[in-house]
PDB file of C-alpha atoms in Angstrom:
ATOM      1  CA  MET G   1      -2.593 -43.476  38.479  1.00 67.00           C
ATOM      2  CA  ARG G   2      -0.925 -41.811  41.478  1.00 79.00           C
ATOM      3  CA  GLU G   3       2.193 -42.282  42.106  1.00 95.00           C
ATOM      4  CA  ILE G   4       3.008 -39.219  44.221  1.00 98.00           C
ATOM      5  CA  ASP G   5       1.961 -37.340  46.836  1.00 98.00           C
ATOM      6  CA  LEU G   6       4.092 -34.696  48.387  1.00 98.00           C
ATOM      7  CA  HIS G   7       1.990 -32.865  50.849  1.00 98.00           C
ATOM      8  CA  VAL G   8       1.328 -35.242  53.559  1.00 98.00           C
ATOM      9  CA  HIS G   9       0.784 -34.364  58.045  1.00 97.00           C
ATOM     10  CA  THR G  10       1.794 -36.873  60.710  1.00 97.00           C
ATOM     11  CA  THR G  11       1.513 -36.707  64.792  1.00 94.00           C
ATOM     12  CA  ALA G  12       3.912 -34.444  64.355  1.00 93.00           C
ATOM     13  CA  SER G  13       2.169 -31.932  63.678  1.00 91.00           C
ATOM     14  CA  ASP G  14      -1.453 -31.894  63.945  1.00 90.00           C
ATOM     15  CA  GLY G  15      -2.145 -35.205  61.231  1.00 93.00           C
ATOM     16  CA  THR G  16      -3.649 -38.299  63.350  1.00 93.00           C
ATOM     17  CA  CYS G  17      -1.846 -41.020  61.515  1.00 96.00           C
ATOM     18  CA  THR G  18       2.382 -41.745  62.487  1.00 96.00           C
ATOM     19  CA  PRO G  19       4.893 -41.447  60.378  1.00 97.00           C
ATOM     20  CA  ALA G  20       5.060 -45.079  59.865  1.00 98.00           C
ATOM     21  CA  GLU G  21       1.648 -45.757  59.474  1.00 98.00           C
ATOM     22  CA  VAL G  22       1.532 -42.723  56.652  1.00 98.00           C
ATOM     23  CA  ALA G  23       4.123 -44.996  54.996  1.00 98.00           C
ATOM     24  CA  ALA G  24       1.731 -48.309  55.334  1.00 98.00           C
ATOM     25  CA  LEU G  25      -1.173 -46.126  53.874  1.00 98.00           C
ATOM     26  CA  ALA G  26       1.375 -45.384  51.110  1.00 98.00           C
ATOM     27  CA  GLN G  27       2.522 -48.961  50.593  1.00 97.00           C
ATOM     28  CA  LYS G  28      -1.581 -49.451  50.711  1.00 97.00           C
ATOM     29  CA  ILE G  29      -3.052 -47.510  48.597  1.00 96.00           C
ATOM     30  CA  GLY G  30      -0.702 -48.111  45.719  1.00 96.00           C
ATOM     31  CA  LEU G  31       2.211 -45.108  45.785  1.00 97.00           C
ATOM     32  CA  LYS G  32       5.725 -44.631  45.300  1.00 97.00           C
ATOM     33  CA  ALA G  33       6.909 -42.150  47.349  1.00 98.00           C
ATOM     34  CA  ILE G  34       5.085 -39.460  49.639  1.00 98.00           C
ATOM     35  CA  ALA G  35       6.704 -36.129  50.937  1.00 98.00           C
ATOM     36  CA  ILE G  36       5.927 -35.321  54.731  1.00 98.00           C
ATOM     37  CA  THR G  37       5.441 -31.858  55.394  1.00 98.00           C
ATOM     38  CA  ASP G  38       4.586 -31.663  58.796  1.00 96.00           C
ATOM     39  CA  HIS G  39       4.231 -28.208  60.480  1.00 94.00           C
ATOM     40  CA  ASP G  40       7.183 -25.972  61.293  1.00 93.00           C
ATOM     41  CA  THR G  41       8.951 -29.000  62.187  1.00 94.00           C
ATOM     42  CA  GLU G  42      11.333 -32.057  61.163  1.00 95.00           C
ATOM     43  CA  SER G  43      11.215 -34.589  62.721  1.00 94.00           C
ATOM     44  CA  GLY G  44       8.096 -36.586  61.938  1.00 96.00           C
ATOM     45  CA  TYR G  45      10.911 -37.276  58.355  1.00 97.00           C
ATOM     46  CA  PHE G  46      13.103 -40.088  60.323  1.00 97.00           C
ATOM     47  CA  GLU G  47      10.253 -42.746  61.449  1.00 97.00           C
ATOM     48  CA  ALA G  48       8.435 -42.388  57.879  1.00 98.00           C
ATOM     49  CA  ALA G  49      11.333 -42.972  56.004  1.00 98.00           C
ATOM     50  CA  GLU G  50      12.467 -46.788  58.412  1.00 98.00           C
ATOM     51  CA  ALA G  51       9.039 -47.618  57.085  1.00 98.00           C
ATOM     52  CA  GLY G  52       9.498 -46.105  53.985  1.00 98.00           C
ATOM     53  CA  GLU G  53      12.451 -48.766  52.805  1.00 97.00           C
ATOM     54  CA  LYS G  54      10.386 -51.749  55.334  1.00 97.00           C
ATOM     55  CA  PHE G  55       7.599 -51.062  52.279  1.00 97.00           C
ATOM     56  CA  GLY G  56       9.444 -50.245  49.491  1.00 97.00           C
ATOM     57  CA  ILE G  57       8.300 -46.429  49.546  1.00 97.00           C
ATOM     58  CA  GLU G  58      10.255 -43.168  48.887  1.00 98.00           C
ATOM     59  CA  VAL G  59      10.071 -40.340  51.618  1.00 98.00           C
ATOM     60  CA  VAL G  60      10.990 -37.144  50.707  1.00 98.00           C
ATOM     61  CA  PRO G  61      12.692 -35.136  53.646  1.00 98.00           C
ATOM     62  CA  GLY G  62      10.619 -31.949  54.183  1.00 98.00           C
ATOM     63  CA  ILE G  63       8.978 -28.636  55.777  1.00 98.00           C
ATOM     64  CA  GLU G  64       5.548 -26.545  55.341  1.00 97.00           C
ATOM     65  CA  ILE G  65       6.754 -23.120  57.348  1.00 96.00           C
ATOM     66  CA  SER G  66       3.611 -20.640  57.645  1.00 93.00           C
ATOM     67  CA  THR G  67       5.133 -17.070  56.962  1.00 95.00           C
ATOM     68  CA  LYS G  68       3.401 -13.514  56.898  1.00 90.00           C
ATOM     69  CA  TYR G  69       2.439 -12.306  53.568  1.00 91.00           C
ATOM     70  CA  GLY G  70      -1.086  -9.653  54.528  1.00 82.00           C
ATOM     71  CA  VAL G  71      -2.276 -13.146  54.882  1.00 80.00           C
ATOM     72  CA  ALA G  72      -0.530 -16.469  56.933  1.00 89.00           C
ATOM     73  CA  VAL G  73       1.370 -17.428  53.433  1.00 96.00           C
ATOM     74  CA  HIS G  74       2.821 -20.487  53.589  1.00 97.00           C
ATOM     75  CA  ILE G  75       6.132 -22.373  52.169  1.00 98.00           C
ATOM     76  CA  LEU G  76       6.308 -26.103  51.307  1.00 98.00           C
ATOM     77  CA  GLY G  77      10.096 -27.467  51.447  1.00 98.00           C
ATOM     78  CA  TYR G  78      11.674 -30.609  49.458  1.00 98.00           C
ATOM     79  CA  PHE G  79      14.530 -32.683  49.581  1.00 98.00           C
ATOM     80  CA  ILE G  80      15.902 -30.744  52.914  1.00 98.00           C
ATOM     81  CA  ASP G  81      18.646 -32.376  54.863  1.00 97.00           C
ATOM     82  CA  PRO G  82      15.982 -32.882  57.284  1.00 95.00           C
ATOM     83  CA  GLN G  83      19.559 -32.719  60.238  1.00 95.00           C
ATOM     84  CA  SER G  84      20.966 -30.066  59.017  1.00 96.00           C
ATOM     85  CA  PRO G  85      21.981 -26.670  61.624  1.00 95.00           C
ATOM     86  CA  GLU G  86      20.503 -24.494  59.402  1.00 94.00           C
ATOM     87  CA  LEU G  87      16.875 -24.757  60.705  1.00 94.00           C
ATOM     88  CA  ARG G  88      17.450 -25.029  64.228  1.00 93.00           C
ATOM     89  CA  PRO G  89      17.644 -21.267  64.688  1.00 94.00           C
ATOM     90  CA  VAL G  90      14.506 -20.832  62.531  1.00 93.00           C
ATOM     91  CA  LEU G  91      12.454 -23.600  63.982  1.00 92.00           C
ATOM     92  CA  ASP G  92      13.280 -23.305  67.507  1.00 92.00           C
ATOM     93  CA  TRP G  93      11.979 -19.136  67.510  1.00 93.00           C
ATOM     94  CA  VAL G  94       8.714 -20.897  65.417  1.00 89.00           C
ATOM     95  CA  LYS G  95       8.428 -23.342  68.305  1.00 87.00           C
ATOM     96  CA  THR G  96       8.395 -20.525  70.898  1.00 91.00           C
ATOM     97  CA  GLU G  97       5.992 -18.538  69.356  1.00 92.00           C
ATOM     98  CA  ARG G  98       3.980 -21.525  69.122  1.00 89.00           C
ATOM     99  CA  ASP G  99       4.447 -22.156  72.900  1.00 90.00           C
ATOM    100  CA  GLU G 100       3.760 -18.614  74.060  1.00 94.00           C
ATOM    101  CA  ARG G 101       0.533 -18.581  72.488  1.00 94.00           C
ATOM    102  CA  ASN G 102      -1.049 -21.636  73.159  1.00 94.00           C
ATOM    103  CA  GLU G 103      -0.233 -20.599  76.776  1.00 95.00           C
ATOM    104  CA  LYS G 104      -1.771 -17.835  76.700  1.00 96.00           C
ATOM    105  CA  ILE G 105      -4.948 -19.770  74.985  1.00 97.00           C
ATOM    106  CA  ALA G 106      -5.272 -22.526  77.656  1.00 96.00           C
ATOM    107  CA  ALA G 107      -4.823 -18.898  80.355  1.00 96.00           C
ATOM    108  CA  MET G 108      -7.533 -17.487  79.225  1.00 97.00           C
ATOM    109  CA  PHE G 109      -9.961 -20.417  78.705  1.00 97.00           C
ATOM    110  CA  GLU G 110      -8.973 -21.797  82.358  1.00 96.00           C
ATOM    111  CA  ARG G 111      -9.209 -18.440  82.746  1.00 96.00           C
ATOM    112  CA  ASP G 112     -13.393 -18.575  81.683  1.00 96.00           C
ATOM    113  CA  GLY G 113     -14.047 -21.662  83.720  1.00 96.00           C
ATOM    114  CA  PHE G 114     -13.350 -24.715  81.185  1.00 96.00           C
ATOM    115  CA  ASP G 115     -11.371 -27.405  81.477  1.00 95.00           C
ATOM    116  CA  ILE G 116      -8.300 -27.105  79.403  1.00 94.00           C
ATOM    117  CA  SER G 117      -4.343 -26.445  80.242  1.00 93.00           C
ATOM    118  CA  LEU G 118      -1.737 -27.001  78.369  1.00 91.00           C
ATOM    119  CA  ALA G 119       0.161 -29.724  80.550  1.00 93.00           C
ATOM    120  CA  GLN G 120      -3.528 -31.998  79.393  1.00 93.00           C
ATOM    121  CA  LEU G 121      -2.198 -31.039  76.299  1.00 93.00           C
ATOM    122  CA  ARG G 122       0.972 -32.166  76.062  1.00 91.00           C
ATOM    123  CA  GLU G 123       0.382 -35.238  77.705  1.00 93.00           C
ATOM    124  CA  GLU G 124      -2.824 -35.963  75.331  1.00 91.00           C
ATOM    125  CA  TYR G 125       0.153 -34.802  72.331  1.00 89.00           C
ATOM    126  CA  PRO G 126       3.210 -36.105  73.931  1.00 86.00           C
ATOM    127  CA  ASP G 127       5.380 -35.693  70.161  1.00 79.00           C
ATOM    128  CA  SER G 128       2.463 -33.294  68.065  1.00 79.00           C
ATOM    129  CA  VAL G 129       3.558 -29.505  67.746  1.00 80.00           C
ATOM    130  CA  LEU G 130       0.516 -28.350  69.123  1.00 87.00           C
ATOM    131  CA  GLY G 131      -1.906 -25.858  68.083  1.00 88.00           C
ATOM    132  CA  ARG G 132      -5.694 -25.146  67.297  1.00 92.00           C
ATOM    133  CA  PRO G 133      -7.181 -28.303  65.908  1.00 90.00           C
ATOM    134  CA  HIS G 134      -5.222 -30.241  69.448  1.00 92.00           C
ATOM    135  CA  PHE G 135      -8.257 -27.580  71.532  1.00 95.00           C
ATOM    136  CA  CYS G 136     -10.084 -28.113  69.642  1.00 95.00           C
ATOM    137  CA  GLU G 137     -10.478 -31.798  69.993  1.00 92.00           C
ATOM    138  CA  HIS G 138      -9.523 -31.530  73.649  1.00 95.00           C
ATOM    139  CA  LEU G 139     -12.740 -29.054  73.733  1.00 96.00           C
ATOM    140  CA  MET G 140     -14.456 -31.672  72.059  1.00 94.00           C
ATOM    141  CA  ARG G 141     -14.299 -34.694  74.223  1.00 94.00           C
ATOM    142  CA  LYS G 142     -15.072 -32.451  77.650  1.00 95.00           C
ATOM    143  CA  GLY G 143     -18.356 -31.429  75.725  1.00 96.00           C
ATOM    144  CA  TYR G 144     -18.248 -28.649  75.448  1.00 97.00           C
ATOM    145  CA  ILE G 145     -18.489 -28.652  71.375  1.00 96.00           C
ATOM    146  CA  SER G 146     -19.808 -31.628  69.492  1.00 94.00           C
ATOM    147  CA  SER G 147     -16.600 -31.036  66.170  1.00 92.00           C
ATOM    148  CA  VAL G 148     -13.352 -29.410  65.696  1.00 89.00           C
ATOM    149  CA  LYS G 149     -15.050 -27.883  62.930  1.00 90.00           C
ATOM    150  CA  GLU G 150     -18.041 -26.193  66.080  1.00 96.00           C
ATOM    151  CA  GLY G 151     -14.282 -25.292  67.914  1.00 96.00           C
ATOM    152  CA  PHE G 152     -13.362 -22.815  64.962  1.00 95.00           C
ATOM    153  CA  GLU G 153     -16.614 -21.640  64.535  1.00 96.00           C
ATOM    154  CA  LYS G 154     -16.875 -21.015  68.191  1.00 96.00           C
ATOM    155  CA  TYR G 155     -14.194 -20.432  69.673  1.00 97.00           C
ATOM    156  CA  LEU G 156     -11.223 -19.859  68.083  1.00 96.00           C
ATOM    157  CA  GLY G 157     -11.153 -19.172  64.500  1.00 93.00           C
ATOM    158  CA  GLU G 158      -9.712 -15.628  63.911  1.00 89.00           C
ATOM    159  CA  GLY G 159     -11.956 -13.591  65.262  1.00 93.00           C
ATOM    160  CA  LYS G 160     -13.305 -15.628  67.822  1.00 96.00           C
ATOM    161  CA  PRO G 161     -13.205 -15.342  71.559  1.00 96.00           C
ATOM    162  CA  TYR G 162      -9.975 -17.029  72.540  1.00 97.00           C
ATOM    163  CA  TYR G 163      -8.149 -16.382  69.004  1.00 95.00           C
ATOM    164  CA  LEU G 164      -4.599 -15.171  69.770  1.00 94.00           C
ATOM    165  CA  PRO G 165      -2.740 -13.761  66.483  1.00 89.00           C
ATOM    166  CA  LYS G 166       0.430 -15.581  65.176  1.00 85.00           C
ATOM    167  CA  ARG G 167       3.800 -14.543  64.529  1.00 88.00           C
ATOM    168  CA  ARG G 168       5.212 -15.000  61.386  1.00 91.00           C
ATOM    169  CA  ILE G 169       8.476 -14.976  59.739  1.00 94.00           C
ATOM    170  CA  SER G 170       8.925 -13.832  56.338  1.00 95.00           C
ATOM    171  CA  ILE G 171       8.337 -15.485  53.487  1.00 96.00           C
ATOM    172  CA  ALA G 172      12.171 -14.311  52.373  1.00 97.00           C
ATOM    173  CA  LYS G 173      13.368 -16.471  55.457  1.00 96.00           C
ATOM    174  CA  ALA G 174      11.378 -18.783  54.768  1.00 97.00           C
ATOM    175  CA  VAL G 175      13.150 -19.748  51.550  1.00 98.00           C
ATOM    176  CA  GLU G 176      16.281 -18.909  53.018  1.00 97.00           C
ATOM    177  CA  THR G 177      16.311 -20.638  56.143  1.00 97.00           C
ATOM    178  CA  ILE G 178      15.248 -24.272  52.906  1.00 98.00           C
ATOM    179  CA  VAL G 179      17.888 -23.661  50.387  1.00 98.00           C
ATOM    180  CA  ALA G 180      20.158 -23.664  53.525  1.00 97.00           C
ATOM    181  CA  ALA G 181      19.169 -26.314  54.688  1.00 98.00           C
ATOM    182  CA  GLY G 182      19.331 -27.571  50.791  1.00 98.00           C
ATOM    183  CA  GLY G 183      15.405 -27.606  50.130  1.00 98.00           C
ATOM    184  CA  VAL G 184      13.608 -26.943  47.371  1.00 98.00           C
ATOM    185  CA  PRO G 185      11.106 -24.204  48.284  1.00 98.00           C
ATOM    186  CA  VAL G 186       7.439 -24.357  46.624  1.00 98.00           C
ATOM    187  CA  LEU G 187       4.506 -22.199  47.286  1.00 98.00           C
ATOM    188  CA  ALA G 188       1.615 -24.570  48.574  1.00 98.00           C
ATOM    189  CA  HIS G 189      -2.047 -24.570  47.884  1.00 98.00           C
ATOM    190  CA  PRO G 190      -1.785 -21.022  45.786  1.00 98.00           C
ATOM    191  CA  MET G 191      -5.852 -20.982  45.708  1.00 97.00           C
ATOM    192  CA  GLN G 192      -6.095 -21.039  49.135  1.00 96.00           C
ATOM    193  CA  TYR G 193      -5.383 -17.712  50.237  1.00 95.00           C
ATOM    194  CA  HIS G 194      -8.388 -16.288  48.266  1.00 94.00           C
ATOM    195  CA  TYR G 195      -7.008 -13.594  46.271  1.00 95.00           C
ATOM    196  CA  PRO G 196      -8.533 -12.189  43.683  1.00 96.00           C
ATOM    197  CA  GLU G 197      -6.370 -12.689  40.719  1.00 97.00           C
ATOM    198  CA  PRO G 198      -4.422  -9.324  40.663  1.00 97.00           C
ATOM    199  CA  GLU G 199      -3.094 -10.237  44.198  1.00 96.00           C
ATOM    200  CA  LEU G 200      -2.284 -13.745  43.276  1.00 97.00           C
ATOM    201  CA  ILE G 201       0.186 -13.516  40.420  1.00 98.00           C
ATOM    202  CA  GLU G 202       1.369 -10.439  42.936  1.00 97.00           C
ATOM    203  CA  LEU G 203       2.656 -12.868  45.063  1.00 97.00           C
ATOM    204  CA  ILE G 204       3.740 -15.598  42.348  1.00 98.00           C
ATOM    205  CA  GLU G 205       5.839 -12.698  41.261  1.00 98.00           C
ATOM    206  CA  THR G 206       7.075 -11.826  44.985  1.00 97.00           C
ATOM    207  CA  ALA G 207       7.567 -15.518  45.118  1.00 97.00           C
ATOM    208  CA  LYS G 208       9.202 -16.275  42.181  1.00 98.00           C
ATOM    209  CA  ALA G 209      11.584 -12.838  42.885  1.00 98.00           C
ATOM    210  CA  LEU G 210      12.036 -14.011  46.533  1.00 98.00           C
ATOM    211  CA  GLY G 211      13.558 -17.685  45.355  1.00 98.00           C
ATOM    212  CA  ILE G 212      10.304 -19.947  45.065  1.00 98.00           C
ATOM    213  CA  ARG G 213      10.708 -22.141  42.680  1.00 98.00           C
ATOM    214  CA  ALA G 214       7.877 -24.032  42.293  1.00 98.00           C
ATOM    215  CA  LEU G 215       4.097 -23.795  42.760  1.00 98.00           C
ATOM    216  CA  GLU G 216       1.652 -26.567  44.529  1.00 98.00           C
ATOM    217  CA  ALA G 217      -0.692 -26.989  40.991  1.00 98.00           C
ATOM    218  CA  TYR G 218      -2.276 -30.167  41.915  1.00 98.00           C
ATOM    219  CA  TYR G 219      -4.077 -30.007  45.421  1.00 98.00           C
ATOM    220  CA  SER G 220      -7.375 -31.372  46.731  1.00 97.00           C
ATOM    221  CA  GLU G 221      -9.079 -28.710  46.709  1.00 96.00           C
ATOM    222  CA  PHE G 222      -9.036 -27.370  43.696  1.00 97.00           C
ATOM    223  CA  SER G 223     -10.868 -27.237  40.712  1.00 96.00           C
ATOM    224  CA  ALA G 224      -9.352 -28.111  37.017  1.00 96.00           C
ATOM    225  CA  GLU G 225      -9.854 -24.517  36.973  1.00 97.00           C
ATOM    226  CA  GLN G 226      -7.596 -23.496  39.145  1.00 98.00           C
ATOM    227  CA  THR G 227      -5.677 -25.892  38.578  1.00 98.00           C
ATOM    228  CA  ALA G 228      -5.248 -24.679  35.003  1.00 98.00           C
ATOM    229  CA  TRP G 229      -4.451 -21.310  35.418  1.00 98.00           C
ATOM    230  CA  LEU G 230      -1.754 -22.813  38.242  1.00 98.00           C
ATOM    231  CA  LEU G 231      -0.273 -24.187  35.544  1.00 98.00           C
ATOM    232  CA  ARG G 232       0.126 -21.419  32.467  1.00 98.00           C
ATOM    233  CA  ALA G 233       1.336 -19.675  35.509  1.00 98.00           C
ATOM    234  CA  ALA G 234       4.402 -21.652  36.426  1.00 98.00           C
ATOM    235  CA  GLU G 235       5.171 -21.989  32.808  1.00 98.00           C
ATOM    236  CA  LYS G 236       4.794 -18.012  31.833  1.00 98.00           C
ATOM    237  CA  TYR G 237       6.816 -17.431  34.688  1.00 98.00           C
ATOM    238  CA  GLY G 238       9.838 -20.284  34.897  1.00 98.00           C
ATOM    239  CA  MET G 239       8.776 -22.637  38.059  1.00 98.00           C
ATOM    240  CA  GLY G 240       8.227 -26.531  38.458  1.00 98.00           C
ATOM    241  CA  VAL G 241       4.999 -27.967  40.046  1.00 98.00           C
ATOM    242  CA  SER G 242       4.946 -29.126  42.907  1.00 98.00           C
ATOM    243  CA  GLY G 243       1.250 -31.611  43.846  1.00 98.00           C
ATOM    244  CA  GLY G 244      -0.152 -33.359  46.928  1.00 98.00           C
ATOM    245  CA  SER G 245      -3.296 -34.353  48.755  1.00 98.00           C
ATOM    246  CA  ASP G 246      -2.669 -32.214  52.450  1.00 98.00           C
ATOM    247  CA  TYR G 247      -3.741 -35.080  54.075  1.00 98.00           C
ATOM    248  CA  HIS G 248      -3.839 -34.973  58.131  1.00 96.00           C
ATOM    249  CA  GLY G 249      -5.621 -38.670  58.602  1.00 94.00           C
ATOM    250  CA  THR G 250      -9.622 -38.250  60.300  1.00 90.00           C
ATOM    251  CA  ARG G 251      -8.643 -34.337  61.013  1.00 86.00           C
ATOM    252  CA  LYS G 252      -9.933 -33.170  57.293  1.00 89.00           C
ATOM    253  CA  THR G 253     -11.692 -36.929  56.476  1.00 88.00           C
ATOM    254  CA  HIS G 254     -12.559 -35.153  53.027  1.00 93.00           C
ATOM    255  CA  ILE G 255      -9.001 -35.500  52.414  1.00 96.00           C
ATOM    256  CA  SER G 256      -7.199 -39.125  51.014  1.00 96.00           C
ATOM    257  CA  MET G 257      -4.195 -39.629  51.139  1.00 97.00           C
ATOM    258  CA  GLY G 258      -3.212 -40.283  46.350  1.00 96.00           C
ATOM    259  CA  THR G 259      -6.644 -38.556  46.174  1.00 96.00           C
ATOM    260  CA  GLY G 260      -7.169 -35.985  47.646  1.00 96.00           C
ATOM    261  CA  CYS G 261     -11.036 -35.647  46.849  1.00 95.00           C
ATOM    262  CA  GLY G 262     -11.297 -37.197  44.625  1.00 93.00           C
ATOM    263  CA  ASN G 263      -9.506 -35.217  41.833  1.00 90.00           C
ATOM    264  CA  LEU G 264      -6.553 -36.395  42.671  1.00 94.00           C
ATOM    265  CA  ALA G 265      -4.116 -38.735  40.317  1.00 92.00           C
ATOM    266  CA  ILE G 266      -0.257 -37.294  40.630  1.00 94.00           C
TER     267      ILE G 266
END
């Protein structure tokens, strides 16, 4: 029986459903609770919580913060106070970094004759934290590519002509911020970083030492064997477990809220 989904994105970051729409969908498919975990922003929670009251859905205030650990590693924060002043300095820094990167990417495209600008993207996505998926969708609408996947493979994926690396905060800073805002820090989708087992163990041990309290063991793209491995790791290191679909609406058409790729029942 599926009852919760603790990894849901909305239009406040890179999902395609509004916060109210995800609450309505949760009620429709029979969930009891969801967590709004938009990238580097808490802004989607308030609308979702208001809709959750209407639909009888518990909405957990959350966030997903991108950090640097060799590769980008994501830290989920659950039960944060979305109005905590402790969040602002970090989220404002992340927003400034993201805005500057987006401006540079847009300028590179414009320089090469593409019909794209940051002003256009802001008009098209007024309430979103802009990122590469938004660039890809704009390019698709303009006829340069046929899919978001093609946009990453041709233009915006790592190593491609219009990719720029992103500056990220440390895991320690993300944990400190989440805890200061009253939240519970969780290591998001550990298997998605594609570390060999020794390096994955090192990541989990580092996360534990830095104050991360749980592993996201249930996830849409994990096999049963991967989930079982993470459950054993959580028990070994005295950590809790979490689970969620990483629902993004039509940006990840293979993932459904609550059921993921058909393999979730949390």
